[in-house]
Amino acid sequence: ENCLLIVHLLTSGSLEKLIAATQTKLKLEQNLSDMMQKMTTIEADLKSYKSQAEELWKINKAQDEQLKTLTDVSTATTSKMAFSAALGVSVGPFQQDTALKYQRILTNIGSGYNPATGIFTARVRGVYYFRYTMYNNNAGQPNSVVSLMMNSQKLVSTWDTVGNDNHDSATNAAVVQLEAGDSVFVQLWASRVLYDDGLYYNTFSGFLLFTL
């Protein structure tokens, strides 16, 4: 009777349920195994990404330090600007206003002054001081007019065109704010003259007070 009961249970669907449960268990175990493998892979990827991120951070930090060093060197170099130059020869008259080319370089720290053009070019934005002297003539009617120019703008001037005296000298100066690339020079007016010789009566000087 017991054998008949077992056969009856097996043939009444219990065997199918047992097989289905076993298959479900096997699938769950397989899915769990697959999930564990994926988690292991993800964990390895995360470790790799973390390592790469740390390496990139180190590289960026090193580049930032290099950039800071270069910036500090550049600022230190360009923030030291000073020049002084003298004329040494008589000039004029010219048919038009002309930039004076002071050829004897006394100082030119930062290479802002160009003797080929007579023009000082600001390297950095800042406040600058400029000064020039003007000597008119050794004899005869004085005929000297000179202006300190910033780009195309007249800043200050000196004038001596009246009287029978000679050996007259004049000077003027200005403190101006310049942007990088701005130009400053001394301009002799059209039809005017300057006298100079080896004693260098006419000079042009300037320097950076501070950056902005």
PDB file of N, CA and C in Angstrom, residues 83 85 100-103 105 108 111-121 123 184-185 204:
ATOM      1  N   PHE A  83      63.766 102.316 -17.645  1.00  0.00           N
ATOM      2  CA  PHE A  83      64.688 102.675 -18.729  1.00  0.00           C
ATOM      3  C   PHE A  83      65.079 104.146 -18.611  1.00  0.00           C
ATOM      4  N   ALA A  85      67.260 106.927 -21.409  1.00  0.00           N
ATOM      5  CA  ALA A  85      68.002 107.068 -22.665  1.00  0.00           C
ATOM      6  C   ALA A  85      68.265 108.542 -22.949  1.00  0.00           C
ATOM      7  N   LEU A 100      60.967 111.151 -31.070  1.00  0.00           N
ATOM      8  CA  LEU A 100      62.409 111.266 -30.880  1.00  0.00           C
ATOM      9  C   LEU A 100      63.006 109.900 -30.573  1.00  0.00           C
ATOM     10  N   LYS A 101      64.125 109.595 -31.219  1.00  0.00           N
ATOM     11  CA  LYS A 101      64.794 108.314 -31.036  1.00  0.00           C
ATOM     12  C   LYS A 101      66.054 108.524 -30.191  1.00  0.00           C
ATOM     13  N   TYR A 102      65.913 108.263 -28.915  1.00  0.00           N
ATOM     14  CA  TYR A 102      67.037 108.423 -27.993  1.00  0.00           C
ATOM     15  C   TYR A 102      67.941 107.195 -28.135  1.00  0.00           C
ATOM     16  N   GLN A 103      69.156 107.415 -28.645  1.00  0.00           N
ATOM     17  CA  GLN A 103      70.005 106.299 -29.044  1.00  0.00           C
ATOM     18  C   GLN A 103      70.930 105.792 -27.940  1.00  0.00           C
ATOM     19  N   ILE A 105      71.469 104.298 -24.676  1.00  0.00           N
ATOM     20  CA  ILE A 105      70.698 103.591 -23.662  1.00  0.00           C
ATOM     21  C   ILE A 105      71.498 103.567 -22.357  1.00  0.00           C
ATOM     22  N   ASN A 108      67.745  99.815 -19.523  1.00  0.00           N
ATOM     23  CA  ASN A 108      66.565  99.321 -20.237  1.00  0.00           C
ATOM     24  C   ASN A 108      66.157  97.964 -19.662  1.00  0.00           C
ATOM     25  N   SER A 111      63.420  95.606 -21.254  1.00  0.00           N
ATOM     26  CA  SER A 111      63.437  95.841 -22.714  1.00  0.00           C
ATOM     27  C   SER A 111      62.160  96.505 -23.209  1.00  0.00           C
ATOM     28  N   GLY A 112      61.602  97.387 -22.406  1.00  0.00           N
ATOM     29  CA  GLY A 112      60.384  98.080 -22.833  1.00  0.00           C
ATOM     30  C   GLY A 112      60.639  99.199 -23.819  1.00  0.00           C
ATOM     31  N   TYR A 113      61.835  99.795 -23.771  1.00  0.00           N
ATOM     32  CA  TYR A 113      62.152 100.909 -24.666  1.00  0.00           C
ATOM     33  C   TYR A 113      62.861 100.399 -25.908  1.00  0.00           C
ATOM     34  N   ASN A 114      62.426 100.881 -27.074  1.00  0.00           N
ATOM     35  CA  ASN A 114      62.993 100.481 -28.357  1.00  0.00           C
ATOM     36  C   ASN A 114      63.719 101.677 -28.973  1.00  0.00           C
ATOM     37  N   PRO A 115      65.065 101.680 -29.010  1.00  0.00           N
ATOM     38  CA  PRO A 115      65.791 102.831 -29.568  1.00  0.00           C
ATOM     39  C   PRO A 115      65.593 103.015 -31.065  1.00  0.00           C
ATOM     40  N   ALA A 116      65.160 101.963 -31.759  1.00  0.00           N
ATOM     41  CA  ALA A 116      64.932 102.068 -33.204  1.00  0.00           C
ATOM     42  C   ALA A 116      63.707 102.930 -33.516  1.00  0.00           C
ATOM     43  N   THR A 117      62.753 102.976 -32.577  1.00  0.00           N
ATOM     44  CA  THR A 117      61.532 103.758 -32.783  1.00  0.00           C
ATOM     45  C   THR A 117      61.389 104.903 -31.797  1.00  0.00           C
ATOM     46  N   GLY A 118      62.118 104.830 -30.671  1.00  0.00           N
ATOM     47  CA  GLY A 118      61.968 105.830 -29.621  1.00  0.00           C
ATOM     48  C   GLY A 118      60.750 105.600 -28.746  1.00  0.00           C
ATOM     49  N   ILE A 119      60.139 104.436 -28.883  1.00  0.00           N
ATOM     50  CA  ILE A 119      58.860 104.164 -28.209  1.00  0.00           C
ATOM     51  C   ILE A 119      59.060 103.175 -27.059  1.00  0.00           C
ATOM     52  N   PHE A 120      58.455 103.492 -25.918  1.00  0.00           N
ATOM     53  CA  PHE A 120      58.371 102.547 -24.802  1.00  0.00           C
ATOM     54  C   PHE A 120      57.020 101.846 -24.880  1.00  0.00           C
ATOM     55  N   THR A 121      57.027 100.513 -24.752  1.00  0.00           N
ATOM     56  CA  THR A 121      55.796  99.717 -24.795  1.00  0.00           C
ATOM     57  C   THR A 121      55.615  99.015 -23.460  1.00  0.00           C
ATOM     58  N   ARG A 123      54.652  96.331 -20.849  1.00  0.00           N
ATOM     59  CA  ARG A 123      54.530  94.870 -20.874  1.00  0.00           C
ATOM     60  C   ARG A 123      53.359  94.403 -20.016  1.00  0.00           C
ATOM     61  N   VAL A 184      54.363 104.821 -25.073  1.00  0.00           N
ATOM     62  CA  VAL A 184      54.703 106.153 -24.581  1.00  0.00           C
ATOM     63  C   VAL A 184      55.990 106.594 -25.273  1.00  0.00           C
ATOM     64  N   PHE A 185      56.009 107.847 -25.757  1.00  0.00           N
ATOM     65  CA  PHE A 185      57.198 108.357 -26.429  1.00  0.00           C
ATOM     66  C   PHE A 185      57.203 109.874 -26.341  1.00  0.00           C
ATOM     67  N   PHE A 204      65.137 110.861 -21.842  1.00  0.00           N
ATOM     68  CA  PHE A 204      63.796 110.286 -21.719  1.00  0.00           C
ATOM     69  C   PHE A 204      63.915 109.091 -20.788  1.00  0.00           C
TER      70      PHE A 204
END
